[in-house]
């Protein structure tokens, strides 16, 4: 039994009205500056739909006296009105059935107006909306956008105009330009959800300032990045946070979504030039996974050396060309000329540059080619440029992309323009061309990592949540938002993090007695809620080897701290057994205003803050993500071992990161938690010190990525008496999902996927197992084998459309061996239960007309079935969900 997944139907109508309207109303005050600009652009754009205007005369628009007099509601309204007139106009539009608007001017309470009227609006201060396919230019553009495959979603009208101006000179075109403006109502998530389904968009640019809904944004960005490059720029990040953490957390969030982050306008334009024109080669195997093996060919070795330096400095690799590959270039080189990478063809070789670039692009050891040209005397530069254009047109998807660096301006500028007009990725300098190649490689890595299939290994956690709850509540009851070091370590221990043995002591003699019980040597630490860094005031002493030494040091420590900070509250001492020295690491849980809780990893110790070695990611983490987080830090090189230092047990460190992530999931009232140092060596890890702070009462952190809903896991008994586990799917189920697919008959596969698939591709497997638990659910029925392996026996899936979340589409499939056991009905009932709990009012599915078992099954569940009006061989099944 099976049903297909689809995005067709009424669920997308509101988004279509906004982003691909069939009719338009301009409601404008002639006194406003933006009115004349938008009216002029609308008139010149050639919008194909019905056009009406209220408030002024616009060529090609039908005049109307009022909203109430319109013969039918428009899909989209453009409101060039002063703030006081916006709400009455939007209320009147909503009453007529128009729910989509663009607000280019000021609108201080736009979010509130939309909430009160039910409208969806781009603004305030929206640049407007351009849709090339339908001739819509409802924007503040100073020049008309050229049609193309690039979509731009921006909060800044100034940045859009700058990109437009550059794009006009570079012959770069746009499928859509969406001005989010102040992001008060219709924001990035809705725009990205639309672009994910827009076949006319080949790449997406994002100008980020403010994200209103972090979960919706990350989910929508990930949906787009599955099928096309997405590039994001954020201006002002460092100005808002001098520490740089906010910027790096945003980069971590974008990385998890598969989005390429760039650092400035120049970088953005370079990425546009590359991603709008070229694509990475198909295939390539494991060696091409990084996508950064670059071959450089030039008519002047100086340019080649500049490019090679830029490539290596940017983290790329010079492609190592096989000897037989190099031999093929002998005919292109002057006699006695050396082959290599960079490959210099010598002076006057411009026309041969395209031939050499094409040959390099065909080599399997090359991921990208950078072809560089400098003007030369008595050389036909125009001919060389034409040869490059011809070579680019002849290249196939199996060839590596070619990026062109055409240096100069007086003669080269015109030649670059010709190549840009022909669709080549062409740059004015070797460094810019290399930057484009590195953008391609990074985009490939980011998108591959976002869809990476993790191993089946799952870290099964059994934390003592009750004791943690007791510790946190005790602190709040005592009026404290900060836990003591001892309490913070107890929280870590409750989640299975190995911690150093220690005892709390009220005074010097008590500390000496505690040390005698723990064994020597010991570490003595002052306990005070007013001292975050105890070592700075002499509040930590190592290597105490006797009770007398402990007592004497405790008395001296009290005197030191009271002399330096007489107002500090002293609550006693913490005595700990001293651990053997090892590599010191720092693991942190913090909170970002835009993306919420984050996890940091890097080198620890007292100098951690000034070492600036910290990599970032977002919870939740699994073991695969934790390993990648470690690998992005410089500390990873120390962990691999050096000189006489053995390698650190990296698996044990990843284990702690996953446990820290689970603390963030389970206790959103925690604002920050730092383990520093975490000692790590070949044997394992040991948490020596920890700090934990709570949020103000009533505040809770919201993860940008929804965690795994483990609470939905339940046992279920088949009619034959076997007990299976029915639980939500997780990324680690990828291997079992592939095995389940192979257990289905060819007929079941055709019924399920509407096509005779032979294999589940890695990208489709990732799509089926790496889901957004806020938007959709997939329940699997799982059998646990004696070796710990899980076998998937059935899957049901319910997906809500983001633009109309009260409707959801279902799919279900059951292994042939489990048919007749009631599993399909149970999996569907679990979908209905989840749907009701999450506000779904109607479940919809599409079933092939010859799938008689499925049609009988859904009718038995109460679905109404009718033939699809769009496809003769498809039946549509609908079931209203009751509360």
JSON list of N, CA and C in Angstrom, two decimals, residues 231-272:
[
{"chain": "A", "resi": 231, "resn": "UNK", "atom": "N", "xyz": [23.07, 31.31, -1.08]},
{"chain": "A", "resi": 231, "resn": "UNK", "atom": "CA", "xyz": [24.17, 32.12, -0.57]},
{"chain": "A", "resi": 231, "resn": "UNK", "atom": "C", "xyz": [23.60, 33.19, 0.34]},
{"chain": "A", "resi": 232, "resn": "UNK", "atom": "N", "xyz": [24.21, 33.39, 1.51]},
{"chain": "A", "resi": 232, "resn": "UNK", "atom": "CA", "xyz": [23.68, 34.35, 2.48]},
{"chain": "A", "resi": 232, "resn": "UNK", "atom": "C", "xyz": [24.76, 35.34, 2.90]},
{"chain": "A", "resi": 233, "resn": "UNK", "atom": "N", "xyz": [24.32, 36.58, 3.08]},
{"chain": "A", "resi": 233, "resn": "UNK", "atom": "CA", "xyz": [25.16, 37.67, 3.56]},
{"chain": "A", "resi": 233, "resn": "UNK", "atom": "C", "xyz": [24.47, 38.29, 4.77]},
{"chain": "A", "resi": 234, "resn": "UNK", "atom": "N", "xyz": [25.25, 38.60, 5.79]},
{"chain": "A", "resi": 234, "resn": "UNK", "atom": "CA", "xyz": [24.70, 39.35, 6.92]},
{"chain": "A", "resi": 234, "resn": "UNK", "atom": "C", "xyz": [25.57, 40.56, 7.19]},
{"chain": "A", "resi": 235, "resn": "UNK", "atom": "N", "xyz": [25.03, 41.75, 7.03]},
{"chain": "A", "resi": 235, "resn": "UNK", "atom": "CA", "xyz": [25.76, 42.97, 7.32]},
{"chain": "A", "resi": 235, "resn": "UNK", "atom": "C", "xyz": [25.51, 43.38, 8.76]},
{"chain": "A", "resi": 236, "resn": "UNK", "atom": "N", "xyz": [26.58, 43.83, 9.44]},
{"chain": "A", "resi": 236, "resn": "UNK", "atom": "CA", "xyz": [26.43, 44.37, 10.79]},
{"chain": "A", "resi": 236, "resn": "UNK", "atom": "C", "xyz": [26.59, 43.37, 11.91]},
{"chain": "A", "resi": 237, "resn": "UNK", "atom": "N", "xyz": [26.92, 42.12, 11.59]},
{"chain": "A", "resi": 237, "resn": "UNK", "atom": "CA", "xyz": [27.04, 41.12, 12.64]},
{"chain": "A", "resi": 237, "resn": "UNK", "atom": "C", "xyz": [28.14, 41.43, 13.64]},
{"chain": "A", "resi": 238, "resn": "UNK", "atom": "N", "xyz": [29.31, 41.82, 13.16]},
{"chain": "A", "resi": 238, "resn": "UNK", "atom": "CA", "xyz": [30.42, 42.13, 14.07]},
{"chain": "A", "resi": 238, "resn": "UNK", "atom": "C", "xyz": [30.17, 43.44, 14.82]},
{"chain": "A", "resi": 239, "resn": "UNK", "atom": "N", "xyz": [29.47, 44.38, 14.17]},
{"chain": "A", "resi": 239, "resn": "UNK", "atom": "CA", "xyz": [29.17, 45.64, 14.85]},
{"chain": "A", "resi": 239, "resn": "UNK", "atom": "C", "xyz": [28.23, 45.41, 16.03]},
{"chain": "A", "resi": 240, "resn": "UNK", "atom": "N", "xyz": [27.34, 44.44, 15.89]},
{"chain": "A", "resi": 240, "resn": "UNK", "atom": "CA", "xyz": [26.40, 44.15, 16.97]},
{"chain": "A", "resi": 240, "resn": "UNK", "atom": "C", "xyz": [27.05, 43.34, 18.09]},
{"chain": "A", "resi": 241, "resn": "UNK", "atom": "N", "xyz": [28.04, 42.55, 17.76]},
{"chain": "A", "resi": 241, "resn": "UNK", "atom": "CA", "xyz": [28.69, 41.68, 18.75]},
{"chain": "A", "resi": 241, "resn": "UNK", "atom": "C", "xyz": [30.18, 41.62, 18.44]},
{"chain": "A", "resi": 242, "resn": "UNK", "atom": "N", "xyz": [30.94, 42.40, 19.19]},
{"chain": "A", "resi": 242, "resn": "UNK", "atom": "CA", "xyz": [32.38, 42.46, 18.95]},
{"chain": "A", "resi": 242, "resn": "UNK", "atom": "C", "xyz": [33.11, 41.16, 19.18]},
{"chain": "A", "resi": 243, "resn": "UNK", "atom": "N", "xyz": [32.52, 40.24, 19.97]},
{"chain": "A", "resi": 243, "resn": "UNK", "atom": "CA", "xyz": [33.19, 38.96, 20.23]},
{"chain": "A", "resi": 243, "resn": "UNK", "atom": "C", "xyz": [33.22, 38.07, 19.00]},
{"chain": "A", "resi": 244, "resn": "UNK", "atom": "N", "xyz": [32.34, 38.32, 18.05]},
{"chain": "A", "resi": 244, "resn": "UNK", "atom": "CA", "xyz": [32.27, 37.50, 16.85]},
{"chain": "A", "resi": 244, "resn": "UNK", "atom": "C", "xyz": [31.46, 36.24, 17.01]},
{"chain": "A", "resi": 245, "resn": "UNK", "atom": "N", "xyz": [30.95, 35.95, 18.22]},
{"chain": "A", "resi": 245, "resn": "UNK", "atom": "CA", "xyz": [30.20, 34.71, 18.44]},
{"chain": "A", "resi": 245, "resn": "UNK", "atom": "C", "xyz": [28.91, 34.71, 17.63]},
{"chain": "A", "resi": 246, "resn": "UNK", "atom": "N", "xyz": [28.20, 35.86, 17.61]},
{"chain": "A", "resi": 246, "resn": "UNK", "atom": "CA", "xyz": [26.95, 35.94, 16.87]},
{"chain": "A", "resi": 246, "resn": "UNK", "atom": "C", "xyz": [27.16, 35.60, 15.40]},
{"chain": "A", "resi": 247, "resn": "UNK", "atom": "N", "xyz": [28.23, 36.12, 14.82]},
{"chain": "A", "resi": 247, "resn": "UNK", "atom": "CA", "xyz": [28.53, 35.84, 13.42]},
{"chain": "A", "resi": 247, "resn": "UNK", "atom": "C", "xyz": [28.81, 34.36, 13.19]},
{"chain": "A", "resi": 248, "resn": "UNK", "atom": "N", "xyz": [29.59, 33.77, 14.09]},
{"chain": "A", "resi": 248, "resn": "UNK", "atom": "CA", "xyz": [29.97, 32.37, 13.91]},
{"chain": "A", "resi": 248, "resn": "UNK", "atom": "C", "xyz": [28.81, 31.42, 14.19]},
{"chain": "A", "resi": 249, "resn": "UNK", "atom": "N", "xyz": [27.92, 31.81, 15.09]},
{"chain": "A", "resi": 249, "resn": "UNK", "atom": "CA", "xyz": [26.72, 31.00, 15.32]},
{"chain": "A", "resi": 249, "resn": "UNK", "atom": "C", "xyz": [25.83, 31.04, 14.09]},
{"chain": "A", "resi": 250, "resn": "UNK", "atom": "N", "xyz": [25.69, 32.23, 13.48]},
{"chain": "A", "resi": 250, "resn": "UNK", "atom": "CA", "xyz": [24.90, 32.31, 12.26]},
{"chain": "A", "resi": 250, "resn": "UNK", "atom": "C", "xyz": [25.50, 31.43, 11.17]},
{"chain": "A", "resi": 251, "resn": "UNK", "atom": "N", "xyz": [26.81, 31.45, 11.05]},
{"chain": "A", "resi": 251, "resn": "UNK", "atom": "CA", "xyz": [27.45, 30.60, 10.04]},
{"chain": "A", "resi": 251, "resn": "UNK", "atom": "C", "xyz": [27.17, 29.12, 10.33]},
{"chain": "A", "resi": 252, "resn": "UNK", "atom": "N", "xyz": [27.17, 28.75, 11.62]},
{"chain": "A", "resi": 252, "resn": "UNK", "atom": "CA", "xyz": [26.86, 27.37, 11.99]},
{"chain": "A", "resi": 252, "resn": "UNK", "atom": "C", "xyz": [25.43, 27.01, 11.60]},
{"chain": "A", "resi": 253, "resn": "UNK", "atom": "N", "xyz": [24.50, 27.93, 11.84]},
{"chain": "A", "resi": 253, "resn": "UNK", "atom": "CA", "xyz": [23.10, 27.68, 11.48]},
{"chain": "A", "resi": 253, "resn": "UNK", "atom": "C", "xyz": [22.95, 27.52, 9.97]},
{"chain": "A", "resi": 254, "resn": "UNK", "atom": "N", "xyz": [23.62, 28.40, 9.22]},
{"chain": "A", "resi": 254, "resn": "UNK", "atom": "CA", "xyz": [23.53, 28.31, 7.77]},
{"chain": "A", "resi": 254, "resn": "UNK", "atom": "C", "xyz": [24.18, 27.03, 7.26]},
{"chain": "A", "resi": 255, "resn": "UNK", "atom": "N", "xyz": [25.28, 26.63, 7.89]},
{"chain": "A", "resi": 255, "resn": "UNK", "atom": "CA", "xyz": [25.94, 25.38, 7.49]},
{"chain": "A", "resi": 255, "resn": "UNK", "atom": "C", "xyz": [25.00, 24.20, 7.67]},
{"chain": "A", "resi": 256, "resn": "UNK", "atom": "N", "xyz": [24.29, 24.15, 8.81]},
{"chain": "A", "resi": 256, "resn": "UNK", "atom": "CA", "xyz": [23.37, 23.05, 9.05]},
{"chain": "A", "resi": 256, "resn": "UNK", "atom": "C", "xyz": [22.26, 23.02, 8.00]},
{"chain": "A", "resi": 257, "resn": "UNK", "atom": "N", "xyz": [21.92, 24.19, 7.46]},
{"chain": "A", "resi": 257, "resn": "UNK", "atom": "CA", "xyz": [20.88, 24.26, 6.44]},
{"chain": "A", "resi": 257, "resn": "UNK", "atom": "C", "xyz": [21.43, 24.02, 5.04]},
{"chain": "A", "resi": 258, "resn": "UNK", "atom": "N", "xyz": [22.76, 23.93, 4.88]},
{"chain": "A", "resi": 258, "resn": "UNK", "atom": "CA", "xyz": [23.36, 23.74, 3.57]},
{"chain": "A", "resi": 258, "resn": "UNK", "atom": "C", "xyz": [23.54, 25.03, 2.80]},
{"chain": "A", "resi": 259, "resn": "UNK", "atom": "N", "xyz": [23.59, 26.17, 3.52]},
{"chain": "A", "resi": 259, "resn": "UNK", "atom": "CA", "xyz": [23.69, 27.49, 2.90]},
{"chain": "A", "resi": 259, "resn": "UNK", "atom": "C", "xyz": [25.14, 27.97, 2.94]},
{"chain": "A", "resi": 260, "resn": "UNK", "atom": "N", "xyz": [25.59, 28.60, 1.85]},
{"chain": "A", "resi": 260, "resn": "UNK", "atom": "CA", "xyz": [26.94, 29.17, 1.77]},
{"chain": "A", "resi": 260, "resn": "UNK", "atom": "C", "xyz": [26.92, 30.57, 2.34]},
{"chain": "A", "resi": 261, "resn": "UNK", "atom": "N", "xyz": [27.72, 30.81, 3.38]},
{"chain": "A", "resi": 261, "resn": "UNK", "atom": "CA", "xyz": [27.82, 32.14, 3.99]},
{"chain": "A", "resi": 261, "resn": "UNK", "atom": "C", "xyz": [28.97, 32.90, 3.35]},
{"chain": "A", "resi": 262, "resn": "UNK", "atom": "N", "xyz": [28.72, 34.15, 2.96]},
{"chain": "A", "resi": 262, "resn": "UNK", "atom": "CA", "xyz": [29.78, 35.01, 2.45]},
{"chain": "A", "resi": 262, "resn": "UNK", "atom": "C", "xyz": [29.90, 36.22, 3.37]},
{"chain": "A", "resi": 263, "resn": "UNK", "atom": "N", "xyz": [31.04, 36.91, 3.30]},
{"chain": "A", "resi": 263, "resn": "UNK", "atom": "CA", "xyz": [31.37, 37.89, 4.34]},
{"chain": "A", "resi": 263, "resn": "UNK", "atom": "C", "xyz": [31.19, 39.34, 3.93]},
{"chain": "A", "resi": 264, "resn": "UNK", "atom": "N", "xyz": [30.93, 39.64, 2.67]},
{"chain": "A", "resi": 264, "resn": "UNK", "atom": "CA", "xyz": [30.80, 41.04, 2.28]},
{"chain": "A", "resi": 264, "resn": "UNK", "atom": "C", "xyz": [30.21, 41.14, 0.89]},
{"chain": "A", "resi": 265, "resn": "UNK", "atom": "N", "xyz": [29.96, 42.36, 0.43]},
{"chain": "A", "resi": 265, "resn": "UNK", "atom": "CA", "xyz": [29.32, 42.56, -0.86]},
{"chain": "A", "resi": 265, "resn": "UNK", "atom": "C", "xyz": [30.20, 42.02, -1.99]},
{"chain": "A", "resi": 266, "resn": "UNK", "atom": "N", "xyz": [31.51, 42.27, -1.92]},
{"chain": "A", "resi": 266, "resn": "UNK", "atom": "CA", "xyz": [32.39, 41.75, -2.97]},
{"chain": "A", "resi": 266, "resn": "UNK", "atom": "C", "xyz": [32.34, 40.24, -3.03]},
{"chain": "A", "resi": 267, "resn": "UNK", "atom": "N", "xyz": [32.33, 39.60, -1.84]},
{"chain": "A", "resi": 267, "resn": "UNK", "atom": "CA", "xyz": [32.24, 38.16, -1.78]},
{"chain": "A", "resi": 267, "resn": "UNK", "atom": "C", "xyz": [30.89, 37.67, -2.32]},
{"chain": "A", "resi": 268, "resn": "UNK", "atom": "N", "xyz": [29.84, 38.40, -2.00]},
{"chain": "A", "resi": 268, "resn": "UNK", "atom": "CA", "xyz": [28.51, 38.04, -2.49]},
{"chain": "A", "resi": 268, "resn": "UNK", "atom": "C", "xyz": [28.46, 38.10, -4.01]},
{"chain": "A", "resi": 269, "resn": "UNK", "atom": "N", "xyz": [28.98, 39.18, -4.58]},
{"chain": "A", "resi": 269, "resn": "UNK", "atom": "CA", "xyz": [28.94, 39.31, -6.03]},
{"chain": "A", "resi": 269, "resn": "UNK", "atom": "C", "xyz": [29.79, 38.24, -6.71]},
{"chain": "A", "resi": 270, "resn": "UNK", "atom": "N", "xyz": [30.90, 37.89, -6.09]},
{"chain": "A", "resi": 270, "resn": "UNK", "atom": "CA", "xyz": [31.72, 36.80, -6.63]},
{"chain": "A", "resi": 270, "resn": "UNK", "atom": "C", "xyz": [30.95, 35.49, -6.61]},
{"chain": "A", "resi": 271, "resn": "UNK", "atom": "N", "xyz": [30.24, 35.23, -5.51]},
{"chain": "A", "resi": 271, "resn": "UNK", "atom": "CA", "xyz": [29.46, 34.01, -5.42]},
{"chain": "A", "resi": 271, "resn": "UNK", "atom": "C", "xyz": [28.33, 34.01, -6.45]},
{"chain": "A", "resi": 272, "resn": "UNK", "atom": "N", "xyz": [27.71, 35.17, -6.66]},
{"chain": "A", "resi": 272, "resn": "UNK", "atom": "CA", "xyz": [26.65, 35.28, -7.66]},
{"chain": "A", "resi": 272, "resn": "UNK", "atom": "C", "xyz": [27.21, 34.95, -9.04]}
]
